[in-house]
């Protein structure tokens, strides 16, 4: 059961990276610098993606140590 938790945590970390890069790669936000989607949405999604990645990577490391 612990191996499944480690795998799911590492997949969540990978998804966190994908969320972080999404507004700049495959789901581009508008190019106008003064628009809300460019000023607020893209940086917010980036920050939340990084937070998801860090927390998931930390959880993966903790689960790996306890194994």
Short mmCIF file of C-alpha atoms in Angstrom, two decimals:
data_model
loop_
_atom_site.label_atom_id
_atom_site.label_comp_id
_atom_site.label_asym_id
_atom_site.label_seq_id
_atom_site.Cartn_x
_atom_site.Cartn_y
_atom_site.Cartn_z
CA UNK A 1 0.00 0.00 0.00
CA UNK A 2 2.88 2.37 0.72
CA UNK A 3 4.28 1.85 -2.77
CA UNK A 4 1.01 3.06 -4.26
CA UNK A 5 1.15 6.17 -2.07
CA UNK A 6 4.69 6.90 -3.23
CA UNK A 7 3.69 6.49 -6.87
CA UNK A 8 0.64 8.72 -6.47
CA UNK A 9 2.65 11.40 -4.67
CA UNK A 10 5.27 11.44 -7.40
CA UNK A 11 2.56 11.65 -10.07
CA UNK A 12 1.03 14.57 -8.22
CA UNK A 13 4.43 16.27 -8.23
CA UNK A 14 4.63 15.76 -11.98
CA UNK A 15 1.15 17.20 -12.41
CA UNK A 16 2.20 20.19 -10.31
CA UNK A 17 4.95 20.92 -12.82
CA UNK A 18 2.48 20.61 -15.68
CA UNK A 19 0.09 23.00 -13.94
CA UNK A 20 2.91 25.49 -13.41
CA UNK A 21 3.97 25.57 -17.06
CA UNK A 22 0.46 25.36 -18.54
CA UNK A 23 -0.24 29.11 -18.96
CA UNK A 24 3.08 29.59 -20.74
CA UNK A 25 3.06 26.58 -23.06
CA UNK A 26 0.02 24.61 -24.17
CA UNK A 27 -2.75 26.75 -22.62
CA UNK A 28 -1.40 30.19 -23.39
CA UNK A 29 -2.90 33.25 -21.77
CA UNK A 30 -3.55 36.39 -23.74
CA UNK A 31 -0.51 38.26 -24.98
CA UNK A 32 -1.66 41.74 -23.97
CA UNK A 33 0.43 42.82 -20.98
CA UNK A 34 -2.32 44.92 -19.40
CA UNK A 35 -5.00 42.22 -19.36
CA UNK A 36 -6.07 40.43 -16.17
CA UNK A 37 -5.27 37.00 -17.56
CA UNK A 38 -1.67 38.04 -18.24
CA UNK A 39 -1.08 40.01 -15.04
CA UNK A 40 -2.89 37.89 -12.45
CA UNK A 41 -4.00 34.50 -13.73
CA UNK A 42 -0.74 33.25 -15.22
CA UNK A 43 1.44 34.08 -12.18
CA UNK A 44 -1.18 32.68 -9.80
CA UNK A 45 -1.35 29.39 -11.68
CA UNK A 46 2.46 29.28 -11.72
CA UNK A 47 2.69 29.79 -7.96
CA UNK A 48 0.03 27.19 -7.19
CA UNK A 49 1.73 24.70 -9.52
CA UNK A 50 5.04 25.21 -7.72
CA UNK A 51 3.32 24.81 -4.33
CA UNK A 52 1.70 21.56 -5.51
CA UNK A 53 5.05 20.31 -6.76
CA UNK A 54 6.94 21.17 -3.57
CA UNK A 55 4.35 19.67 -1.24
CA UNK A 56 4.05 16.50 -3.32
CA UNK A 57 7.81 16.09 -3.59
CA UNK A 58 8.12 16.56 0.17
CA UNK A 59 5.40 13.98 0.77
CA UNK A 60 7.11 11.57 -1.63
CA UNK A 61 10.41 11.96 0.23
CA UNK A 62 8.75 11.38 3.59
CA UNK A 63 6.93 8.31 2.36
CA UNK A 64 10.12 6.99 0.78
CA UNK A 65 12.00 7.35 4.08
CA UNK A 66 9.28 5.54 6.03
CA UNK A 67 9.26 2.64 3.59
#
